[in-house]
CSV table of C-alpha atoms in Angstrom, one decimal:
chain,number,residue,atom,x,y,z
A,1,UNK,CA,-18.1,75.4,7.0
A,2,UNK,CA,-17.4,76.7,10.4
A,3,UNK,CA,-14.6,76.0,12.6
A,4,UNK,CA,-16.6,73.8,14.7
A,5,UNK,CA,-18.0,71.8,12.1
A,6,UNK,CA,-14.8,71.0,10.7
A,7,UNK,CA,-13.5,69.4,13.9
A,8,UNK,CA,-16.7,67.4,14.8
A,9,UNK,CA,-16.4,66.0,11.2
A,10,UNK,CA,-12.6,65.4,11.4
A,11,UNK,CA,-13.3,63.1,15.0
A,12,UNK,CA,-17.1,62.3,14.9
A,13,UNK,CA,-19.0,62.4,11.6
A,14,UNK,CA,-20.6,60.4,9.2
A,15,UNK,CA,-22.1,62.6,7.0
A,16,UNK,CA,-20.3,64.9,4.5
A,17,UNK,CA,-20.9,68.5,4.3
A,18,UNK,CA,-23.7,69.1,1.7
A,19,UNK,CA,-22.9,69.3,-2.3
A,20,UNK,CA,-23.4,73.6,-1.4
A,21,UNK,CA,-20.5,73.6,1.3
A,22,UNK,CA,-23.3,74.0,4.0
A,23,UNK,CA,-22.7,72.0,7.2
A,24,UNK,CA,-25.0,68.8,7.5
A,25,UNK,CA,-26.7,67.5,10.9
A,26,UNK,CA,-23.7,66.0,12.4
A,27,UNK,CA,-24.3,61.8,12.3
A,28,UNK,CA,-22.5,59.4,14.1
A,29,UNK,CA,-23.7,56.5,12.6
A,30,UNK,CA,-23.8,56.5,8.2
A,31,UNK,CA,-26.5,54.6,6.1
A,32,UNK,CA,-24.1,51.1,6.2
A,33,UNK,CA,-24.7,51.1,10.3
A,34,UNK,CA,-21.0,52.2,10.4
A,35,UNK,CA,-19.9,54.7,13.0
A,36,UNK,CA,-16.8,56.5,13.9
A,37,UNK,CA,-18.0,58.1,17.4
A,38,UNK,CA,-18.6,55.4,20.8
A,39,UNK,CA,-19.5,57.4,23.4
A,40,UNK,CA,-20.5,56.5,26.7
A,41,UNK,CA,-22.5,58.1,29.3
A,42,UNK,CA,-23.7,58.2,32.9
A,43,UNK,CA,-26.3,59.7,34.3
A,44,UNK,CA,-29.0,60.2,37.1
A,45,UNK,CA,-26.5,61.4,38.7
A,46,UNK,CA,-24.0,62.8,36.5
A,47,UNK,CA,-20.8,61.2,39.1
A,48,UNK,CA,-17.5,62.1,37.4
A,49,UNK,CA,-16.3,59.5,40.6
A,50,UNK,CA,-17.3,56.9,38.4
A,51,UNK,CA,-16.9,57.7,34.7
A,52,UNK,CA,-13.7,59.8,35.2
A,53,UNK,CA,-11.9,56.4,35.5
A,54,UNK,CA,-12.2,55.7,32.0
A,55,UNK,CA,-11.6,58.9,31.0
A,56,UNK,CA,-8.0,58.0,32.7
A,57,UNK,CA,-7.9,54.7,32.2
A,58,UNK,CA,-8.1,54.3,28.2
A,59,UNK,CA,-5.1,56.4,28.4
A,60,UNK,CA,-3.3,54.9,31.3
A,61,UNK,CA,-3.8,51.5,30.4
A,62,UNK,CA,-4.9,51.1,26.9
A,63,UNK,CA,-2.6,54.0,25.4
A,64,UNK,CA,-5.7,55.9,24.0
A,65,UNK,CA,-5.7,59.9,22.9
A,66,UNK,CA,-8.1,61.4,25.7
A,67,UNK,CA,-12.0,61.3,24.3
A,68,UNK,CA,-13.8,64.5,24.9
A,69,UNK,CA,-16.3,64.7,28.1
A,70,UNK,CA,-19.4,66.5,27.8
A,71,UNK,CA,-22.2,67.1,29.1
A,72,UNK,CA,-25.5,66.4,27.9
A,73,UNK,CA,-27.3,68.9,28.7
A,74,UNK,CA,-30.2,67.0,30.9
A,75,UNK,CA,-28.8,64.6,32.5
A,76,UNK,CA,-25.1,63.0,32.0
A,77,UNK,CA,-21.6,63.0,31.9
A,78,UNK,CA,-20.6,61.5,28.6
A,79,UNK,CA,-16.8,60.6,26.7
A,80,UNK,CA,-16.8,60.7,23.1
A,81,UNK,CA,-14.2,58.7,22.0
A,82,UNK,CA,-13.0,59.3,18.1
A,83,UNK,CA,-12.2,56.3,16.0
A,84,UNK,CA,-9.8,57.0,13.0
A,85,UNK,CA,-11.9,54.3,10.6
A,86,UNK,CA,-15.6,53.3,11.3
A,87,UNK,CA,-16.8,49.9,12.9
A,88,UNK,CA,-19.8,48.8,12.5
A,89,UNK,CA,-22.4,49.7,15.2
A,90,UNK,CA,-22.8,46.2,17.1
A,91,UNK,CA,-18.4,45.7,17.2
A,92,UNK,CA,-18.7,49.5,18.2
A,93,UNK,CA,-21.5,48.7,21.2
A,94,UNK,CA,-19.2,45.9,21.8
A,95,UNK,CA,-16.0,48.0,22.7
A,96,UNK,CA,-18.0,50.2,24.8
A,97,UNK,CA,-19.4,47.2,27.3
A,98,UNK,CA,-15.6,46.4,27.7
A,99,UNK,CA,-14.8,49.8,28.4
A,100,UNK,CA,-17.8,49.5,31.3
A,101,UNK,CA,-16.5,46.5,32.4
A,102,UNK,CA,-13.2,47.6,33.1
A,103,UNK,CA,-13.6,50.3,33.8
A,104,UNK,CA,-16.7,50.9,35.5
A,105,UNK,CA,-17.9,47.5,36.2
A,106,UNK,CA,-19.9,49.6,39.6
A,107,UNK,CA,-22.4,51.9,37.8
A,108,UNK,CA,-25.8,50.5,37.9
A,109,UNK,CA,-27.6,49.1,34.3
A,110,UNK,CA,-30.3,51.7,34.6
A,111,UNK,CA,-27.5,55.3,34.7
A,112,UNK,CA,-25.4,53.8,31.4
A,113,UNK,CA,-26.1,55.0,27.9
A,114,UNK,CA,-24.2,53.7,25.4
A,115,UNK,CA,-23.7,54.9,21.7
A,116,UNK,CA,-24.5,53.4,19.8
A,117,UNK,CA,-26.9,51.2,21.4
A,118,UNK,CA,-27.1,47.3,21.2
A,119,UNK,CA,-29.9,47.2,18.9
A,120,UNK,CA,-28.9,50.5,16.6
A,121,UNK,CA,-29.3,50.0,13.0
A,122,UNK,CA,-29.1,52.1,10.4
A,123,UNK,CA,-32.4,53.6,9.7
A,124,UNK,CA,-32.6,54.0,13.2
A,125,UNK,CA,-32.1,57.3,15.8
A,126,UNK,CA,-30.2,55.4,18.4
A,127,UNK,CA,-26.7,57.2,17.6
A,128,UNK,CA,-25.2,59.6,19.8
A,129,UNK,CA,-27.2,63.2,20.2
A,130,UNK,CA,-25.8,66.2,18.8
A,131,UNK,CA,-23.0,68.3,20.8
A,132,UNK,CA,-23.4,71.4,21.0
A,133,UNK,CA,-27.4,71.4,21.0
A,134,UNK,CA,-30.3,73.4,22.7
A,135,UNK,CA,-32.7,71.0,24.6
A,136,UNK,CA,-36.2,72.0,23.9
A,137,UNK,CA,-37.8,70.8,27.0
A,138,UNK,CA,-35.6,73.2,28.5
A,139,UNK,CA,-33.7,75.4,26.7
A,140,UNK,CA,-30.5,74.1,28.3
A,141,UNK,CA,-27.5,73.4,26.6
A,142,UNK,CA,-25.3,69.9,26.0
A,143,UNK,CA,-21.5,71.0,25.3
A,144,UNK,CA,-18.2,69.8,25.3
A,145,UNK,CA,-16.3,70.8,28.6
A,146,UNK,CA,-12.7,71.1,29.5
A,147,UNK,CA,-10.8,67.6,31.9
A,148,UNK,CA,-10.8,70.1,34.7
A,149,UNK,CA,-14.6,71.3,35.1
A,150,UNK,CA,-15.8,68.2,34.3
A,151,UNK,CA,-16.7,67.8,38.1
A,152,UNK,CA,-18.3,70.5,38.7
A,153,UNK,CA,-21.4,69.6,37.0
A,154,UNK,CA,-21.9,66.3,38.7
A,155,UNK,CA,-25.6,68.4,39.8
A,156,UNK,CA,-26.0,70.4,36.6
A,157,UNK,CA,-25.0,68.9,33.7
A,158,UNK,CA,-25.6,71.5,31.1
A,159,UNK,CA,-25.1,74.9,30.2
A,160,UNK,CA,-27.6,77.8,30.8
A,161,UNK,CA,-26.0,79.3,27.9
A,162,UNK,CA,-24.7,78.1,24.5
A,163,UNK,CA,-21.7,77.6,24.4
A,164,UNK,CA,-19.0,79.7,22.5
A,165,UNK,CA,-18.3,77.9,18.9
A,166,UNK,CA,-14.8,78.9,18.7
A,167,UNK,CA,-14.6,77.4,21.9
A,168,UNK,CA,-16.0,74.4,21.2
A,169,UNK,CA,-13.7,73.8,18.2
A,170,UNK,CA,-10.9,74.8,20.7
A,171,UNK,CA,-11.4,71.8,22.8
A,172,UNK,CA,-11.7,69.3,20.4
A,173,UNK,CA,-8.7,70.5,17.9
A,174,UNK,CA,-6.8,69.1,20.6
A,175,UNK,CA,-7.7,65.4,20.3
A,176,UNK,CA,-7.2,62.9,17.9
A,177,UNK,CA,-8.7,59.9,16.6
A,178,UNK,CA,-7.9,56.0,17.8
A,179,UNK,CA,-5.9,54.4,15.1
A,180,UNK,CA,-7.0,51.3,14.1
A,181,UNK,CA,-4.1,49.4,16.0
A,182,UNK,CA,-4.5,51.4,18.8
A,183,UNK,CA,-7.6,49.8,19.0
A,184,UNK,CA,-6.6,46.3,18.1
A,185,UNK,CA,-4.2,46.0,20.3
A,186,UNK,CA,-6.8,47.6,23.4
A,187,UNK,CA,-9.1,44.9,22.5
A,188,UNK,CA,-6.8,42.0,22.8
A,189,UNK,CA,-6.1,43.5,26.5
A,190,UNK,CA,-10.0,44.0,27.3
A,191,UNK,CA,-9.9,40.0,26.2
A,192,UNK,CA,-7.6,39.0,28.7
A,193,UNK,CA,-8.8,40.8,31.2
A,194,UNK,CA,-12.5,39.6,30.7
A,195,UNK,CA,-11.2,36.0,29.7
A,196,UNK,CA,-12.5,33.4,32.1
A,197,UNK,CA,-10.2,31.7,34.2
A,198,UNK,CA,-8.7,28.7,32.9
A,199,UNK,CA,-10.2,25.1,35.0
A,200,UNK,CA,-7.8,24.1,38.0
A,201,UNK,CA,-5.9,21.6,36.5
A,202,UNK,CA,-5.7,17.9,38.8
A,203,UNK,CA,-3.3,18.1,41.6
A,204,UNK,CA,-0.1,16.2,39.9
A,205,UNK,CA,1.4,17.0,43.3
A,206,UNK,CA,-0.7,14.3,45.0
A,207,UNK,CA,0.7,10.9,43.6
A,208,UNK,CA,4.5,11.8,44.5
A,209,UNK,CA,3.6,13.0,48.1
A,210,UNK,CA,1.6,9.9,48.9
A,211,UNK,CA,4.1,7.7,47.5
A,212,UNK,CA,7.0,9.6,50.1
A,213,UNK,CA,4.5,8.6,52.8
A,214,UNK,CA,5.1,5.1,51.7
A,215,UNK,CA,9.0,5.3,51.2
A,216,UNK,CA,9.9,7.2,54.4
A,217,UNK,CA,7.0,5.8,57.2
A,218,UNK,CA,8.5,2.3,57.6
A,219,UNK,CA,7.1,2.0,60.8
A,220,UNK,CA,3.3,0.8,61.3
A,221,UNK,CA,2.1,3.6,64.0
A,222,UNK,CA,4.4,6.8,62.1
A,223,UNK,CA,2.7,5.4,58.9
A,224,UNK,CA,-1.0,5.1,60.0
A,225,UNK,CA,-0.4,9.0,61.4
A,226,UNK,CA,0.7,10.2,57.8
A,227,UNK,CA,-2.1,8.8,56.2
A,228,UNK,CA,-4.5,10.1,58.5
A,229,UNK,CA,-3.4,14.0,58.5
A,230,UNK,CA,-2.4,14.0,54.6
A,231,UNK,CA,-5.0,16.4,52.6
A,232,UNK,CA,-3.9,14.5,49.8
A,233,UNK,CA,-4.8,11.1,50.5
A,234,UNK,CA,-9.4,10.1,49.7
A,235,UNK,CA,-10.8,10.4,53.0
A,236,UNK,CA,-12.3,7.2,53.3
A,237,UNK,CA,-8.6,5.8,53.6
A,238,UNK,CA,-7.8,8.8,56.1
A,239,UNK,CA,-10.4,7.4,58.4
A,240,UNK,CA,-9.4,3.7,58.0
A,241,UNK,CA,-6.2,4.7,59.7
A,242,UNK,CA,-7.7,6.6,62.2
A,243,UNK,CA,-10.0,3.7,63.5
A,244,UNK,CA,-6.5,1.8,63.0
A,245,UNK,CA,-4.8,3.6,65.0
A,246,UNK,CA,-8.0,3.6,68.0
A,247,UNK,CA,-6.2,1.2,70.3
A,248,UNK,CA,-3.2,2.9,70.5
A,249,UNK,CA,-4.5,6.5,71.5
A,250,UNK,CA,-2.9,6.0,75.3
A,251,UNK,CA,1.0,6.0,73.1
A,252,UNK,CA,1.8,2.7,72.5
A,253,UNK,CA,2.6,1.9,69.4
A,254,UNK,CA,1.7,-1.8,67.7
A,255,UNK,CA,4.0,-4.4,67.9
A,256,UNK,CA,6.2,-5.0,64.9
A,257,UNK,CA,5.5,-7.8,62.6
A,258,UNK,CA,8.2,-10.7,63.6
């Protein structure tokens, strides 16, 4: 088993190496539906502007190990994030949409690929394509690229080339895998932060401020006035003081009761 091999099996794969110690076609997604790689990509274009937040933010804010960036080798930026025990494919799919919509709630529907993909099952190909890997319609390359050079292939997001297999596994031995309460606890804060906002509550402020109008505007005119300019009192009573009040627009004030 090659160098490379063994890391993309240590963060990514599904599938063991063969009973003969060759390496098997690296699977993110195992027979159960089960997956231990999310990744997440944009494309058409390939803006690092707007997936490079999550890239930062998983660590910043969730306490995350950096996933690996790659490119796809048509036309994406992708992060491969590693997860230290599998989930199955729809949670997975899950994680990813709250990793979009905190992270890059802006990207349009039609640039986001996610692995795997809402309706991936297990006999199915929706799982994440194979990094490193030659395209055929073009003969460029996907690969895994370094934090700093991710930008530069917002145009070109591939390799002419393939890419060096020692330094492949280079890049990735230096990332680990999301524990599983690193995970936990990242999915509680995603919650939160997606969690509607509780209903406003009655204003319990209104009774005790109407009843000070009452206490403190012994006079007729000073009382009418309150009434009329409170926001808390129902408008119908606000304009029953108003006409009240009509014949005494020119400053005079009623007449006291005797």
């Amino acid at each position: 088993m090659s160098r490379l091999h063994a890391e993309l099996q240590r963060l990514y794969l599904s599938t063991p190496a063969t009973a003969d110690g060759a390496a098997a076609p690296v699977r993110s997604t195992d027979t159960a539906g089960q997956v231990r790689a999310l990744v997440l990509e944009l494309a058409r274009p390939a803006d690092w502007t707007l997936i490079g937040p999550v890239w930062r933010g998983v660590q910043s804010e969730l306490g995350w190990p950096a996933p690996a960036i790659a490119v796809s080798g048509t036309d994406g930026l992708q992060l491969w994030f590693s997860l230290a025990e599998p989930l199955p494919a729809p949670e997975a799919h899950a994680v990813l949409q709250a990793l979009r919509g905190r992270f890059m709630a802006d990207a349009p529907d039609r640039r986001v690929r996610c692995f795997p993909a809402a309706d991936a099952d297990p006999s199915s190909s929706l799982q994440a394509p194979r990094v490193p890997a030659e395209q055929e319609a073009t003969g460029n390359w996907s690969a895994f690229v370094a934090p700093d050079l991710a930008p530069v292939f917002a145009d070109t997001p591939w390799l002419d080339i393939p890419p060096s297999p020692e330094g492949q596994a280079e890049l990735l031995s230096r990332l680990r895998s999301i524990t599983p309460a690193e995970l936990a606890a990242a999915r509680e804060t995603l919650d939160r932060a997606t969690a509607p906002s509780p209903a406003p509550r009655p204003d319990q402020t209104a009774a005790p401020r109407q009843a000070a109008v009452v206490v403190e505007a012994l006079d007729p005119h000073a009382f009418l006035l309150q009434v009329m300019n409170n926001p808390t009192v129902d408008m119908a009573l606000r304009i029953d003081a108003a006409r009240a009040l009509l014949p005494f627009t020119t400053g005079s004030k009623p007449a006291a009761s005797a």
